[in-house]
Short mmCIF file of C-alpha atoms and ligand atoms in Angstrom, two decimals:
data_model
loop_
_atom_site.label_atom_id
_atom_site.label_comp_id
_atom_site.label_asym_id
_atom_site.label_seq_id
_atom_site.Cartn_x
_atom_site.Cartn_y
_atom_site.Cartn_z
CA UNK E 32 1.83 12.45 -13.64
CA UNK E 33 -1.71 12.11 -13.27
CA UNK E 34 -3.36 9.33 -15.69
CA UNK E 35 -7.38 9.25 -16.21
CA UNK E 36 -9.70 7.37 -18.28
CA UNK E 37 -12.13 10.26 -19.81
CA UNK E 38 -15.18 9.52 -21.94
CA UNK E 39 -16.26 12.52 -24.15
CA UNK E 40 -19.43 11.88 -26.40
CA UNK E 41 -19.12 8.22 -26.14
CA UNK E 42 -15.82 8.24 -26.56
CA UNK E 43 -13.23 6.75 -24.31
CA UNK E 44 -9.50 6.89 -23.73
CA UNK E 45 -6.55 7.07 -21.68
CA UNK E 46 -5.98 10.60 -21.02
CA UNK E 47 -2.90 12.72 -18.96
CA UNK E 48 -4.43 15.43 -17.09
CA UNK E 49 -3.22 19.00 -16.71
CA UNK E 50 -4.80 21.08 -15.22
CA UNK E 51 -8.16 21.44 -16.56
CA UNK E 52 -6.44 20.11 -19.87
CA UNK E 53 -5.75 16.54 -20.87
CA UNK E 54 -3.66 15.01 -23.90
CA UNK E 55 -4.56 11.50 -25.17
CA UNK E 56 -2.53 8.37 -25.40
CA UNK E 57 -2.43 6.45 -28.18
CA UNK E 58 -3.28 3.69 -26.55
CA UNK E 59 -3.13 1.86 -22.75
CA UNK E 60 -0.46 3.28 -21.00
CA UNK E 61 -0.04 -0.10 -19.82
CA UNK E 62 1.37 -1.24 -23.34
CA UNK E 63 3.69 1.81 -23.79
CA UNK E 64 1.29 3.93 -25.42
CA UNK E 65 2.82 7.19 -26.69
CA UNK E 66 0.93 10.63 -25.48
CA UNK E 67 -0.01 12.95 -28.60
CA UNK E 68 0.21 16.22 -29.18
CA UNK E 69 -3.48 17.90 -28.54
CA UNK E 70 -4.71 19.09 -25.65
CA UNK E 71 -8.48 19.40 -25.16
CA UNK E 72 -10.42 20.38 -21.82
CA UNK E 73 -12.12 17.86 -20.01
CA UNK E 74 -14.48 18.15 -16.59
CA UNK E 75 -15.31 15.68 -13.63
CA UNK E 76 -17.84 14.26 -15.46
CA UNK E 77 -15.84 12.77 -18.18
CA UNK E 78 -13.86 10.70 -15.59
CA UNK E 79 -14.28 6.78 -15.60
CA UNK E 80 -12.92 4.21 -13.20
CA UNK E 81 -9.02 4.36 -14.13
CA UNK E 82 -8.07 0.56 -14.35
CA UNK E 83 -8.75 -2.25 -15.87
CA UNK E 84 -7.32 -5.26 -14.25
CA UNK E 85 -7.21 -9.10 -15.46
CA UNK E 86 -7.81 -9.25 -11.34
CA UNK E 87 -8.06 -7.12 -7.89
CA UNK E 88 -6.44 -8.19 -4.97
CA UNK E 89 -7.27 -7.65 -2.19
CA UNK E 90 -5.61 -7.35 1.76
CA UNK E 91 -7.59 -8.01 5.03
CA UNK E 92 -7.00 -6.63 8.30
CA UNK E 93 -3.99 -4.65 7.15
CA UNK E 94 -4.38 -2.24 9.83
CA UNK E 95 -4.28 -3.14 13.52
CA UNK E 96 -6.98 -0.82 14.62
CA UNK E 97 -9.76 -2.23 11.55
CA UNK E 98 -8.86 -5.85 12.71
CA UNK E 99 -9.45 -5.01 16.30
CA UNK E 100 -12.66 -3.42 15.38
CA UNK E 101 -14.13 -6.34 14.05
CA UNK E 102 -12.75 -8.59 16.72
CA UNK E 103 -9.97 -10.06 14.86
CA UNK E 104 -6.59 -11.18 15.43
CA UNK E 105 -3.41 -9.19 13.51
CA UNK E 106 -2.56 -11.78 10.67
CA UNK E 107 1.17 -13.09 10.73
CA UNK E 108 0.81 -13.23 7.16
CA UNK E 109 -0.99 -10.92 4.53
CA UNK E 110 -4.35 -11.78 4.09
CA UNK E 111 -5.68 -12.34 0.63
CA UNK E 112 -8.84 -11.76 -1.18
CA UNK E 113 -9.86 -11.45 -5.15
CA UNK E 114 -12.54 -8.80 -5.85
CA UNK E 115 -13.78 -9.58 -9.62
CA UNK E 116 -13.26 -6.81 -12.29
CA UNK E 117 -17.48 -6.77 -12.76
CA UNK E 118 -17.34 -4.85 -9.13
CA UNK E 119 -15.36 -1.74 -10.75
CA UNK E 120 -17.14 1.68 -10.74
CA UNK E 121 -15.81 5.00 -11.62
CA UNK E 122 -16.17 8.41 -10.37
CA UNK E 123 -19.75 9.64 -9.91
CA UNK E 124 -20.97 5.97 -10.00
CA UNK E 125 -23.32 4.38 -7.44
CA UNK E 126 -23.05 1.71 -5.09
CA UNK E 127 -26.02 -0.32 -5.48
CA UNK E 128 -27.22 -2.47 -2.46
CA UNK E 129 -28.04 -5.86 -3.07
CA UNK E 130 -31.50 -6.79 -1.65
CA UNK E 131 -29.16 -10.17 -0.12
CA UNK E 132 -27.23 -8.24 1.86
CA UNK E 133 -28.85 -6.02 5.45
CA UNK E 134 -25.22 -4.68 5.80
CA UNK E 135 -23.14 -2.98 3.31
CA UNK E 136 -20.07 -1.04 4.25
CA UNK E 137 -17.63 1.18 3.40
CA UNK E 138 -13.56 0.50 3.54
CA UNK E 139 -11.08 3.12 2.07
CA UNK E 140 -8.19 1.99 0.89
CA UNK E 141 -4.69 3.11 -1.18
CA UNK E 142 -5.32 0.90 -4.41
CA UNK E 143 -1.71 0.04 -6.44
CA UNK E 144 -1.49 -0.41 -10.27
CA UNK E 145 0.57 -2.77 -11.48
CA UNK E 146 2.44 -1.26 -14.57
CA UNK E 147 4.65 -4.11 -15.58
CA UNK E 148 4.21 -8.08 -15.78
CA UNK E 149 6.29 -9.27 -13.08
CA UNK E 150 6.72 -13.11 -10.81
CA UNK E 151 8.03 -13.23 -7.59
CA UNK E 152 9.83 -10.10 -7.12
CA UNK E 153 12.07 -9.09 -4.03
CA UNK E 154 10.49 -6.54 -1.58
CA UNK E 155 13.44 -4.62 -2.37
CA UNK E 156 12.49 -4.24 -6.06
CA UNK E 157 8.78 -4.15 -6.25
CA UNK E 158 8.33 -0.79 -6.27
CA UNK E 159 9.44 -0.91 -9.80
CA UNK E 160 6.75 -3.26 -10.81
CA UNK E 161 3.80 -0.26 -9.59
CA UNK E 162 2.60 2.46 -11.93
CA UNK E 163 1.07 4.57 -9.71
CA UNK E 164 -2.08 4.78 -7.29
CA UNK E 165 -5.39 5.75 -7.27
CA UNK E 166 -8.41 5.29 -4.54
CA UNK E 167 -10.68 2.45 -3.73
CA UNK E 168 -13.47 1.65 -1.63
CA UNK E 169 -13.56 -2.08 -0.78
CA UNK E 170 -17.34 -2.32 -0.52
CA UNK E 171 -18.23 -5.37 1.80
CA UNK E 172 -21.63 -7.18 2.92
CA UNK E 173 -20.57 -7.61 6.25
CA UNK E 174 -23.63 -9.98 6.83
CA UNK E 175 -22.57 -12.12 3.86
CA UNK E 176 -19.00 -11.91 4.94
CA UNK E 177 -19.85 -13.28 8.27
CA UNK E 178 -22.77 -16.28 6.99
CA UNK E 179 -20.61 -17.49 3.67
CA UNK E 180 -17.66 -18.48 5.75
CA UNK E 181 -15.11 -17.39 2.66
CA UNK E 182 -16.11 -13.53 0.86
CA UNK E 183 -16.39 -14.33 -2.43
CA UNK E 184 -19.83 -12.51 -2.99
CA UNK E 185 -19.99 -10.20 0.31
CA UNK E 186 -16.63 -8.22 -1.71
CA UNK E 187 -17.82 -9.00 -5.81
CA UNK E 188 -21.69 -7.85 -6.12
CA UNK E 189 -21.07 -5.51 -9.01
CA UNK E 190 -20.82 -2.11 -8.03
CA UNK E 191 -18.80 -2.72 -4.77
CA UNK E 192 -15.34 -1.86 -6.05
CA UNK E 193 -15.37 2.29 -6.45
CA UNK E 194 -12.37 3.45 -8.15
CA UNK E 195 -10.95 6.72 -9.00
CA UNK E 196 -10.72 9.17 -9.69
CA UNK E 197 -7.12 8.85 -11.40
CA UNK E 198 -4.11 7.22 -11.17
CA UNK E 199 -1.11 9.57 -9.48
CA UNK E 200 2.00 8.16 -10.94
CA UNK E 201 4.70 9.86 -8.52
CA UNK E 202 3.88 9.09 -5.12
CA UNK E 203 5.59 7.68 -2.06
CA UNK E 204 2.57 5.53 -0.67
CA UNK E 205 4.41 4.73 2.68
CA UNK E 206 2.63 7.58 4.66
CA UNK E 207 -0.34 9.08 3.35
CA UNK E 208 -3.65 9.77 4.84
CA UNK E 209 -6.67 7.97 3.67
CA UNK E 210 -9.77 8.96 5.07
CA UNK E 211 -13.79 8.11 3.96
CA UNK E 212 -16.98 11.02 4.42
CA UNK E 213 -20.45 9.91 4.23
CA UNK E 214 -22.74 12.62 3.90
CA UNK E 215 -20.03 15.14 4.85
CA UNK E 216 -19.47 13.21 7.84
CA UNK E 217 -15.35 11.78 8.55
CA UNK E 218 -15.88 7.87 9.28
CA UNK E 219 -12.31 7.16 8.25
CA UNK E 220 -9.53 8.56 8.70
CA UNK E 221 -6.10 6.48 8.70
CA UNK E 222 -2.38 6.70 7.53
CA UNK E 223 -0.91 3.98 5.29
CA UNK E 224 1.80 4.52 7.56
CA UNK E 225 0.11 2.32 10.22
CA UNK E 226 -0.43 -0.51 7.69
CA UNK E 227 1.13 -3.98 8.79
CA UNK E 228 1.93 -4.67 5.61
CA UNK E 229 3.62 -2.01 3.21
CA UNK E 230 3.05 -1.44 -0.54
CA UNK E 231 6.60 -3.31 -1.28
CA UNK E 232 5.85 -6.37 0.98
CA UNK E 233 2.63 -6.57 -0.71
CA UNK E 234 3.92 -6.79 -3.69
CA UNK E 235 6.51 -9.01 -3.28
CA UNK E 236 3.78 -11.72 -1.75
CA UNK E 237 1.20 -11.55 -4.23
CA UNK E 238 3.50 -11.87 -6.96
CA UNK E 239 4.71 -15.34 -4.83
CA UNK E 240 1.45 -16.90 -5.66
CA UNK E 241 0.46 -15.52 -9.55
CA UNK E 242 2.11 -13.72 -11.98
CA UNK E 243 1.15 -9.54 -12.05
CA UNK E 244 -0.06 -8.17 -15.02
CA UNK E 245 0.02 -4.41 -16.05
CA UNK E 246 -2.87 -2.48 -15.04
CA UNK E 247 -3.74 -5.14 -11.89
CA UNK E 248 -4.66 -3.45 -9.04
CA UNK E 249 -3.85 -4.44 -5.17
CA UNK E 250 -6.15 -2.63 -2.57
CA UNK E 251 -3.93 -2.80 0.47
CA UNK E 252 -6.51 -2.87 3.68
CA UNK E 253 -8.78 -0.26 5.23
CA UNK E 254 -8.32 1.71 8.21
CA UNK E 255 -10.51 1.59 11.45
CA UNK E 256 -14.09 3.25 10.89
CA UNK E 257 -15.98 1.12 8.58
CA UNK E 258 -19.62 1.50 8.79
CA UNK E 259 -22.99 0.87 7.03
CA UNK E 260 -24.42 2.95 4.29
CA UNK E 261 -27.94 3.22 3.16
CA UNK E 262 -29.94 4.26 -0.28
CA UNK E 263 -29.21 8.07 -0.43
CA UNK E 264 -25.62 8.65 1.18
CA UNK E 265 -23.13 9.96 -0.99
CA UNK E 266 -19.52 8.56 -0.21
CA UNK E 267 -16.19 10.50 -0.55
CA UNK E 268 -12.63 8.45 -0.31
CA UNK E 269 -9.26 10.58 -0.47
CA UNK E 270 -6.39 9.55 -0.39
CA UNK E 271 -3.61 12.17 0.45
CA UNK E 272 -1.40 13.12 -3.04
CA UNK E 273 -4.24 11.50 -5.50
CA UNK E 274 -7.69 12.96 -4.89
CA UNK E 275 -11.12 12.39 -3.90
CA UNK E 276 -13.50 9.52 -5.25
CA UNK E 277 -16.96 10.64 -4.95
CA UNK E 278 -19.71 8.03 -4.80
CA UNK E 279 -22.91 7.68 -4.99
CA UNK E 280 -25.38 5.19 -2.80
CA UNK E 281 -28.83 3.60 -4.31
CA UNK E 282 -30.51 0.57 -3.23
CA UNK E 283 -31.66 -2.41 -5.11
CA UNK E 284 -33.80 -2.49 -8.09
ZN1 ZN X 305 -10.87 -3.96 2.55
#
């Protein structure tokens, strides 16, 4: 099932796609909202960022070859991160450089939904706490990653969490390719396969620390290839089974 937020004439709803058709919930899918009847058509350019979560979670160095990259050690442990909800951008948005930052990159990533509110639950059942996937680029100011000492603002400038273009509801996430274009250009290209830690352990561990509420998201780590972008570039992230994200790239006003 493939679940988009569509805004037609100023209007916006939860929407499951078809084809080029879409019927409307009644409501957030989230909160059991029933799907009605009518189908209408619906293009690209009615999509809007599919989520939106009380918070974003986020993994570090989930893949060996991105930690190694940046010089970093393999965590024993999943590493954690918040991005705030103001960073959320849909399909055809724009990333928009902060004038603090020289060095903004790009990280593609599988993003989960959270469909249920859950607390500590088992690996073993915390694939039935997920609703279904969708792609995210974890935009970072590397600089300001590297000078704040903790990444509060190099990961939360608004604009800096991409997300999109849908969320697939029936996917297994434990092998799927994730790759990221610039200009046309493969930067990324990665399996969730090679992750450290899998969509279930994650899970499981953030749950640990704070309740999950339906329609969180948790972006589970980037493969190797991150680079910079600059005013101009236009960004695709796929993610094998769910779809491409296309993003634009402006600098500062
Ligand atoms: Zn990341």
């Amino acid at each position: 099932m493939r679940v988009a937020v569509l805004e037609k004439n100023g209007d916006k709803g939860w929407f499951l796609l078809d084809g080029d058709r879409a019927r409307r919930f009644d409501g957030s899918p989230f909160e059991g909202a029933r799907l009605g009847s009518i189908e209408i058509p619906w293009t690209p350019a009615d999509l809007r960022a599919p989520v939106r979560p009380s918070k974003i979670v986020c993994v570090g160095r989930n893949y060996a070859a991105h930690a190694k990259e940046l010089g970093n050690e393999v965590p024993k442990e999943p590493l954690l991160f918040f991005k705030p909800p103001s960073s959320v951008i849909g399909p055809g948005g724009a990333v928009v450089l902060p004038k603090e930052s020289e060095r903004v990159e790009h990280e593609a990533e599988l993003g989960v939904v959270i469909g249920r509110r859950v607390r500590r639950i088992a690996p073993a059942q915390a694939m039935s706490a997920v609703y279904g996937y969708t792609c995210v680029c974890d935009v970072t100011a590397r600089d300001l990653q590297k000078k704040d000492g903790q990444w509060t603002r190099a990961k939360g400038f608004d604009t800096f969490c991409p997300t999109g273009p849908w969320i697939e509801t029936e996917l297994d996430p434990s092998d799927l390719a994730v790759t990221c274009a610039v200009d046309g250009a493969v930067r990324q290209s990665g399996r969730t396969s090679q992750m450290i830690f899998d969509v279930p352990t994650l899970v499981s561990y953030v749950s640990a620390a704070m309740t999950l509420e339906p329609g969180d998201l948790i972006v589970t780590g980037t493969p190797e290839g991150v680079g910079p972008l600059v005013p101009g570039n236009h960004l695709v992230v796929s993610v094998e089974g769910i779809g491409e994200l296309g993003i634009g790239v402006v600098g500062s006003t």
